[in-house]
mmCIF file of C-alpha atoms in Angstrom:
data_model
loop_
_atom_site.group_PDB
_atom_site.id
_atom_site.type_symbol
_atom_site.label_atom_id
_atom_site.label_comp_id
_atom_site.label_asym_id
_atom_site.label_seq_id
_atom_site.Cartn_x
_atom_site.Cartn_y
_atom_site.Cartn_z
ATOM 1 C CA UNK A 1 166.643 208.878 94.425
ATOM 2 C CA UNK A 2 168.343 210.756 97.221
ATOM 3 C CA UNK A 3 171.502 208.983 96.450
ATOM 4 C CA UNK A 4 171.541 209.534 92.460
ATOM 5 C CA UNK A 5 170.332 213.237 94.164
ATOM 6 C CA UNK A 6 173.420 213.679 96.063
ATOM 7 C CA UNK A 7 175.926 212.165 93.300
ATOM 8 C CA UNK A 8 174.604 214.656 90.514
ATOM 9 C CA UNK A 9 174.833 217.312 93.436
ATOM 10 C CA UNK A 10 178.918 216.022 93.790
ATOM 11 C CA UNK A 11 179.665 216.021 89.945
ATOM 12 C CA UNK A 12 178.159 219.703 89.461
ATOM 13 C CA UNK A 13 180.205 221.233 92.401
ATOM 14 C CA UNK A 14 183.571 218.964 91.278
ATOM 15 C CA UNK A 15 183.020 220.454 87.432
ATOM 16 C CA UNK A 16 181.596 223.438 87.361
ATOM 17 C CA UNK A 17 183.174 225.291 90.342
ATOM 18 C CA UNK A 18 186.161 227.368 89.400
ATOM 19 C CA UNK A 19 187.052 228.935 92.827
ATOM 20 C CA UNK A 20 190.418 226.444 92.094
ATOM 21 C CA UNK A 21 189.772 224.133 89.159
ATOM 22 C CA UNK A 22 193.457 222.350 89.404
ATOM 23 C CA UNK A 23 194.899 218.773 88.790
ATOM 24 C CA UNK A 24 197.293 217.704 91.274
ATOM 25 C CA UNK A 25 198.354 214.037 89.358
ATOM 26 C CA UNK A 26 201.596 211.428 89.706
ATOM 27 C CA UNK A 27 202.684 208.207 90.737
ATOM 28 C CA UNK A 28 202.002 206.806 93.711
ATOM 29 C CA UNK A 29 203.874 203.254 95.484
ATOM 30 C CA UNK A 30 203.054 202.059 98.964
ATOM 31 C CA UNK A 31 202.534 198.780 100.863
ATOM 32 C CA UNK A 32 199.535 197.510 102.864
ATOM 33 C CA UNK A 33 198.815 194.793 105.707
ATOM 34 C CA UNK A 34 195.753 192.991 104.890
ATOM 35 C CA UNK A 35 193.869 190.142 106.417
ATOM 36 C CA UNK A 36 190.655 188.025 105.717
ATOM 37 C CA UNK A 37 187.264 188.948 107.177
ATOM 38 C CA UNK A 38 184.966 185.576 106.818
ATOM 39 C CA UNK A 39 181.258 185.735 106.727
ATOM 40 C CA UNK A 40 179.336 183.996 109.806
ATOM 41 C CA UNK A 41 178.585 181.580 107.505
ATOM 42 C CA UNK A 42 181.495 179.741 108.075
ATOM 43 C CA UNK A 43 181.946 176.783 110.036
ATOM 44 C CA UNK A 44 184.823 175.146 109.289
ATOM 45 C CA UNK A 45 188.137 174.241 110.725
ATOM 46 C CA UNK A 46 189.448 177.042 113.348
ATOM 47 C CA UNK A 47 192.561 178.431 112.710
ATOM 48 C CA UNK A 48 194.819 181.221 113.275
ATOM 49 C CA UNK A 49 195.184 184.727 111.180
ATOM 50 C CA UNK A 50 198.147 186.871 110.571
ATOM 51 C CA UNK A 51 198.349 189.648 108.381
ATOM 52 C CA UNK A 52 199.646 189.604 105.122
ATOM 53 C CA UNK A 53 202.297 192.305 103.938
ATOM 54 C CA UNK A 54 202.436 192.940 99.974
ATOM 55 C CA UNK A 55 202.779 196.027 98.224
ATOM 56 C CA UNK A 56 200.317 198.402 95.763
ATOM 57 C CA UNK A 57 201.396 201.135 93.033
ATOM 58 C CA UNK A 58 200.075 203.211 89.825
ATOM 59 C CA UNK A 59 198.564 206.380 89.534
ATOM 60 C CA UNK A 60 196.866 209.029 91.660
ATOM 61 C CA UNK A 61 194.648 212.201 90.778
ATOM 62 C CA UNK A 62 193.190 214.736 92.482
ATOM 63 C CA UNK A 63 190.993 217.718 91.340
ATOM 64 C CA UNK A 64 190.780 220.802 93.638
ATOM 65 C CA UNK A 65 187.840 222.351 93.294
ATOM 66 C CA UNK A 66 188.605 224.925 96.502
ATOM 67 C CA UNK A 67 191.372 225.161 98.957
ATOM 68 C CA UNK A 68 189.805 222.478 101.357
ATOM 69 C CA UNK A 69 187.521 220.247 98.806
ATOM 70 C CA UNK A 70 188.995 217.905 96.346
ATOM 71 C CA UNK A 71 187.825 214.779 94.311
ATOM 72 C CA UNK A 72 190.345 211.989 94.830
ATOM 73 C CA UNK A 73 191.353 208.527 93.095
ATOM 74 C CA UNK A 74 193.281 206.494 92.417
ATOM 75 C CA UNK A 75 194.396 203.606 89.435
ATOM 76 C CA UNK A 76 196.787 201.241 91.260
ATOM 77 C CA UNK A 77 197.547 197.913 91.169
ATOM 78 C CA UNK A 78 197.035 196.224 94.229
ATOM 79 C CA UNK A 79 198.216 192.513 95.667
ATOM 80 C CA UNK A 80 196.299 191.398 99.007
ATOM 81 C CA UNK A 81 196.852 188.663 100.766
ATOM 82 C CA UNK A 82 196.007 186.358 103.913
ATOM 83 C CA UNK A 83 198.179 184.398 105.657
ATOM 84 C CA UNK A 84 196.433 181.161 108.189
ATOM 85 C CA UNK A 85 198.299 178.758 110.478
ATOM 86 C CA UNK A 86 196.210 175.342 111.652
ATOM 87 C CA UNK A 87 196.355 173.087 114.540
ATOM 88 C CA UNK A 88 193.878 170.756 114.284
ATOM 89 C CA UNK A 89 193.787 166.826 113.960
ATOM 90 C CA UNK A 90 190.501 167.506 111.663
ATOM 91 C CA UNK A 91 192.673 168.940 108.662
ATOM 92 C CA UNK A 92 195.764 168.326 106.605
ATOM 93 C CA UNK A 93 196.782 171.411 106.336
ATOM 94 C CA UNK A 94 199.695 173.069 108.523
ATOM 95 C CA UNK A 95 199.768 176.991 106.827
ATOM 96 C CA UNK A 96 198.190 178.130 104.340
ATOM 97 C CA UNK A 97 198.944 181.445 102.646
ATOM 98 C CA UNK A 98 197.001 182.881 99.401
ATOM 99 C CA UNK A 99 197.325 185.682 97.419
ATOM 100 C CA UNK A 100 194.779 187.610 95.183
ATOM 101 C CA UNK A 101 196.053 190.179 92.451
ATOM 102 C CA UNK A 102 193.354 193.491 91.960
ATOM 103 C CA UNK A 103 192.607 196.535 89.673
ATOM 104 C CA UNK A 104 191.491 199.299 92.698
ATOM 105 C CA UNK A 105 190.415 202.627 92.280
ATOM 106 C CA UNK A 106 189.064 204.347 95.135
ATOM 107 C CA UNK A 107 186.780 207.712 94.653
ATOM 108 C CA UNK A 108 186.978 209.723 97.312
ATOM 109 C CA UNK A 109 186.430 213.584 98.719
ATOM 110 C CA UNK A 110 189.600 214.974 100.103
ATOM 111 C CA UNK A 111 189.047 217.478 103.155
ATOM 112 C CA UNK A 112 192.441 219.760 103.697
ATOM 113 C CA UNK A 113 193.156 221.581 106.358
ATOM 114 C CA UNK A 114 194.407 225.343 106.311
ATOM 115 C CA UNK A 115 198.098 226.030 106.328
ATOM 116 C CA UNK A 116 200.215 228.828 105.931
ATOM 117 C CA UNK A 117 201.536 229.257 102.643
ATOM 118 C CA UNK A 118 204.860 227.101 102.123
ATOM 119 C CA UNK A 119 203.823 224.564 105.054
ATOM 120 C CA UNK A 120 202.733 221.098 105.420
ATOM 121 C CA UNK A 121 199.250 220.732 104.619
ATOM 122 C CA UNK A 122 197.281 217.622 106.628
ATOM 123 C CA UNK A 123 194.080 216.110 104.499
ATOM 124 C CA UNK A 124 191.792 213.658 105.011
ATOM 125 C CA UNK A 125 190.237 211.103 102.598
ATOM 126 C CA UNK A 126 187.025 208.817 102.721
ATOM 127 C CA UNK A 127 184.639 207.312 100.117
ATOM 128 C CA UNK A 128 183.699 203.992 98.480
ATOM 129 C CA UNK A 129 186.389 201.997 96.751
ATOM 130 C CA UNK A 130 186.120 199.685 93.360
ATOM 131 C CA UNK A 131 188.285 196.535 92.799
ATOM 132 C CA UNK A 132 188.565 194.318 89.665
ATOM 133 C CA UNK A 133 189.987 190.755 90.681
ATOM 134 C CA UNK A 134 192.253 189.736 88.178
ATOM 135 C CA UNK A 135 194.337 186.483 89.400
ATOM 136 C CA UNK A 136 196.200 184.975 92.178
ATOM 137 C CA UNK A 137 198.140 182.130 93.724
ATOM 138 C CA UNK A 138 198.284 180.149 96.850
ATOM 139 C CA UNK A 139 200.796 178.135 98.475
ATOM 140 C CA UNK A 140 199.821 175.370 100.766
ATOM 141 C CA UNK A 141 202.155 173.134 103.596
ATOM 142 C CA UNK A 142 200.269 169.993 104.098
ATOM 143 C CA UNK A 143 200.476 166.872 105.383
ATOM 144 C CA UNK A 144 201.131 164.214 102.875
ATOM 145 C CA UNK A 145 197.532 162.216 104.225
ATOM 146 C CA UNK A 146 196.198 161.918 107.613
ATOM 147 C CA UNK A 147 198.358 160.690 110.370
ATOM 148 C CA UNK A 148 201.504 161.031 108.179
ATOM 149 C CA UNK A 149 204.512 163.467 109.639
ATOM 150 C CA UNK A 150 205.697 164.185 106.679
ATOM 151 C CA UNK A 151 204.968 167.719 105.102
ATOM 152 C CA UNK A 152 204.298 168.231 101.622
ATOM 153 C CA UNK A 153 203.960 171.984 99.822
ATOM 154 C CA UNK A 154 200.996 172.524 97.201
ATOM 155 C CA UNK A 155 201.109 175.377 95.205
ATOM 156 C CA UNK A 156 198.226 176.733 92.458
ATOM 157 C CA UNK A 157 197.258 179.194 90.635
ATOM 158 C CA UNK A 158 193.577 180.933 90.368
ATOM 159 C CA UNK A 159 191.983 180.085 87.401
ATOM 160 C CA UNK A 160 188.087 181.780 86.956
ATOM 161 C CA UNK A 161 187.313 179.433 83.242
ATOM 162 C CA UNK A 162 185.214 176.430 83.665
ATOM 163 C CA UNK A 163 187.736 173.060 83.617
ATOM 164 C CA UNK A 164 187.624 169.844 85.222
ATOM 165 C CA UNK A 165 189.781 169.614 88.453
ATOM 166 C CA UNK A 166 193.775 169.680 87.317
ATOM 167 C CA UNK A 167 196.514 170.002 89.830
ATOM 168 C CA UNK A 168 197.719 173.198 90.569
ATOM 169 C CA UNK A 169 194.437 175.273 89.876
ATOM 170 C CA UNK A 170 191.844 176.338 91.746
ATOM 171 C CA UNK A 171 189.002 177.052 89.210
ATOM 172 C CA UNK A 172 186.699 179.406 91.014
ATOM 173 C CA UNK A 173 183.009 179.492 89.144
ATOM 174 C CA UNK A 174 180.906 182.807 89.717
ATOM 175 C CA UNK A 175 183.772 184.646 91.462
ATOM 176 C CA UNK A 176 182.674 188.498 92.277
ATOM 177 C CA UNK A 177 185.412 189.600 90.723
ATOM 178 C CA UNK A 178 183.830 192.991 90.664
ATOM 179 C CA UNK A 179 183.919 194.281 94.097
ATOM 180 C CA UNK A 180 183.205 197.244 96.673
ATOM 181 C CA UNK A 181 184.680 198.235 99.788
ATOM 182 C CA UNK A 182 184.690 201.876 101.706
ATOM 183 C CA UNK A 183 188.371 203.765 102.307
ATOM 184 C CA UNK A 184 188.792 206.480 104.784
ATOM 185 C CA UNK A 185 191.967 207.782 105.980
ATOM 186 C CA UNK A 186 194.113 210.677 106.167
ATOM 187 C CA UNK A 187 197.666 212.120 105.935
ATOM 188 C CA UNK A 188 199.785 215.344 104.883
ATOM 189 C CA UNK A 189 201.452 216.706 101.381
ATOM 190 C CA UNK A 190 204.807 218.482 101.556
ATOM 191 C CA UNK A 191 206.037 221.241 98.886
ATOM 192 C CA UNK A 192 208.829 220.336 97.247
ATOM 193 C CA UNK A 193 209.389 223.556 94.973
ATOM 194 C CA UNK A 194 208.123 226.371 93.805
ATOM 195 C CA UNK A 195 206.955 224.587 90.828
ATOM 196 C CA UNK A 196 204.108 223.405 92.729
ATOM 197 C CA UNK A 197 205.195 219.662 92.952
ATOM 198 C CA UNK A 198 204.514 217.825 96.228
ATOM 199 C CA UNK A 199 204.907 214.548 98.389
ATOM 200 C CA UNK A 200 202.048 213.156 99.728
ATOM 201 C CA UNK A 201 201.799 210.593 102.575
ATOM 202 C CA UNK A 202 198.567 208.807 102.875
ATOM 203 C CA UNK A 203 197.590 206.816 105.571
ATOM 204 C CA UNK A 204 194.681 204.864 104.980
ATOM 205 C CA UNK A 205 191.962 201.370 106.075
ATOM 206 C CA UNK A 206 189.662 199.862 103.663
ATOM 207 C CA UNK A 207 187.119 197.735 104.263
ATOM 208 C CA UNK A 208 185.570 195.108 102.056
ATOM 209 C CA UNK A 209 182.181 194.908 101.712
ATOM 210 C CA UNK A 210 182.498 192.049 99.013
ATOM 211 C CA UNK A 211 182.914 188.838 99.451
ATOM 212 C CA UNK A 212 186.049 186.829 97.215
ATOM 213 C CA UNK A 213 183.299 183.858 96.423
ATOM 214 C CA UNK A 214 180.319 181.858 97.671
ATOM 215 C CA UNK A 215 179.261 180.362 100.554
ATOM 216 C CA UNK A 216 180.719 176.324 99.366
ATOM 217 C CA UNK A 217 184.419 175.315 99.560
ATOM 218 C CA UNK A 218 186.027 174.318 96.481
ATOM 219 C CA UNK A 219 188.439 171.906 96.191
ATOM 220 C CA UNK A 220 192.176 172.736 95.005
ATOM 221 C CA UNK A 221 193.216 170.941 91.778
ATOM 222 C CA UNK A 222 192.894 166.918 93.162
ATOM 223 C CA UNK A 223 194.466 167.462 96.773
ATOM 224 C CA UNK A 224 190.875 166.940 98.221
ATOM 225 C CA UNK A 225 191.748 170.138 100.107
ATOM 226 C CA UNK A 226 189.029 172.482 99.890
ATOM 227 C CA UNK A 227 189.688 176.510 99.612
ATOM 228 C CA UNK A 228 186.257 178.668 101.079
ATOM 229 C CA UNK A 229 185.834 182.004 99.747
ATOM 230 C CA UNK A 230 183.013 183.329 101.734
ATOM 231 C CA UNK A 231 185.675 186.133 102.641
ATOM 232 C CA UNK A 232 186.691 189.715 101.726
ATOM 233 C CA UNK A 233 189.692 191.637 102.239
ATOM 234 C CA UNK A 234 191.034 194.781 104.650
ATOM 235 C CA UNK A 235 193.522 196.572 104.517
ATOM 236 C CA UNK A 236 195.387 199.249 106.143
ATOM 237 C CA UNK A 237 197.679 200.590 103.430
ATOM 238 C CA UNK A 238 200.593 203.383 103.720
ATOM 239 C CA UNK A 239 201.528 204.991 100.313
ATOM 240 C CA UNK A 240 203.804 208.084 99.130
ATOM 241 C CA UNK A 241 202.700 209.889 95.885
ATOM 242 C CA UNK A 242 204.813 212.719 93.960
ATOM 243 C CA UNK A 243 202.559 214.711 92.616
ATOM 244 C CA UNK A 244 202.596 217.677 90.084
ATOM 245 C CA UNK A 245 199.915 221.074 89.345
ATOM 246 C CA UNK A 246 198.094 221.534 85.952
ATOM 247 C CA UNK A 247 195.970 224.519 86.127
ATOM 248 C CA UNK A 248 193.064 223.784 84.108
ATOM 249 C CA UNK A 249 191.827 226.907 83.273
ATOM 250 C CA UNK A 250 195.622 228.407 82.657
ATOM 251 C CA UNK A 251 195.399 225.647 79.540
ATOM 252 C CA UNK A 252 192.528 226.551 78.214
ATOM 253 C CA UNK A 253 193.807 230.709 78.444
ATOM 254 C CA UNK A 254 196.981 229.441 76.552
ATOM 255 C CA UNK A 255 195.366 228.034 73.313
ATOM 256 C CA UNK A 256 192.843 230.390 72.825
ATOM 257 C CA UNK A 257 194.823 233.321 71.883
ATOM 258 C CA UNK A 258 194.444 233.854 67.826
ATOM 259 C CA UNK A 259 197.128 235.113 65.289
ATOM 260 C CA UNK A 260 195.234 238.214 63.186
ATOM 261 C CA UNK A 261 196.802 238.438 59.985
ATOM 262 C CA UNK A 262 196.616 242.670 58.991
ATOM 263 C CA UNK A 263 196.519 243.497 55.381
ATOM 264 C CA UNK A 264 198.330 246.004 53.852
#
């Protein structure tokens, strides 16, 4: 109850304050570094992580309900990845490098800090985050079979409808392809007219709190090569959004002015 509490507490001040009551909206593009964080569940193979570099872009919004307070999200499109190298005697596989395509939109409270008028304004963000899994891919460099030196690439695509095991797909049953994580960062707008437009620089981690999958390793197409996806994703992400005003309130002023028709 003290959650549900605190949300209805959020949504009043967000819509009913008018201390502000403007939309700062545009597109937004970045890139982000992310890497696989595996349950302590796992027990398989050991192998080495590096981070994954792909890129994220769509839409951003933000409603200022005061100088310093605003809601913030996002609608972007968003490819992670995770990239894992393998020296072991135990396991075909050489590198292994997989790539998961989302739907994220984070909700977050923007804090800004006061400027003087014309200057760069620093703000930072934090809040939970929602994801929609939609697809992905992998690509695998293998050993042809045990004991053999020569290397053989697999690639396959992520498939989430029940089939029986066909090369190139990995057909992942109960996926959470809904998932959470929690975003906090921070980072600065700059004017770029009078207009009101701006450039904003965010800087910002996310955590998963999600896992991709289960806690049993499925095997990819008929390799006998098994993928585990007792895993979720971070991230540390660096985006640039150009943004523009619409004052709320200044709309609704503008249409409700009547034309009076005087007879003679």
């Amino acid at each position: 109850m003290k959650l549900k509490n605190g949300v209805l507490i959020l949504w009043a001040v967000i819509i009913f304050s008018e201390v502000k009551a403007q939309i700062l909206t545009g597109p937004i593009l970045g890139g982000q570094a992310t890497m696989a964080g595996y349950s302590s569940q796992y027990d398989g193979v050991d192998f080495q992580q590096d981070f994954s570099f792909s890129y994220l872009g769509g839409w951003s919004y933000a409603y200022s309900v005061s100088d310093n307070l605003a809601f913030y999200s996002e609608l972007v499109y968003s490819r992670k990845g995770k990239v894992q190298r393998y020296n072991s005697t135990s396991t075909r596989i050489v590198t292994h490098r997989a790539y998961a395509n989302f739907l994220d939109a984070p909700i977050m409270l923007r804090f800004t800090i006061p400027s003087r008028k014309g200057k760069v304004r620093w703000f930072i963000n934090a809040g939970p985050q929602i994801s929609y899994w939609l697809g992905g891919r992998g690509e695998i460099t293998a050993y042809e079979f045990f004991g053999s030196d020569q290397l053989t690439q697999i690639d396959y695509n992520i498939s989430f409808s029940e089939r029986e095991l066909t090369d190139g797909v990995l057909t992942v049953e109960g996926a959470n392809r809904l998932q959470f994580a929690l975003a906090a960062g921070g980072g600065f707008s700059v004017p770029v007219n009078r207009k009101g437009h701006e450039v904003a620089v965010n800087f910002r981690y996310v955590s998963g709190t999600t896992n991709m999958g289960g806690n049993e390793s499925i095997e990819i197409g008929t390799t006998e090569i098994e993928e585990y996806l007792g895993f979720k994703y971070n991230a540390l992400q660096f985006s640039t959004a150009y943004v523009i005003p619409i004052d709320i309130f200044g709309m609704r002023r503008g249409k409700s002015t009547k034309k009076i028709k005087h007879r003679k």
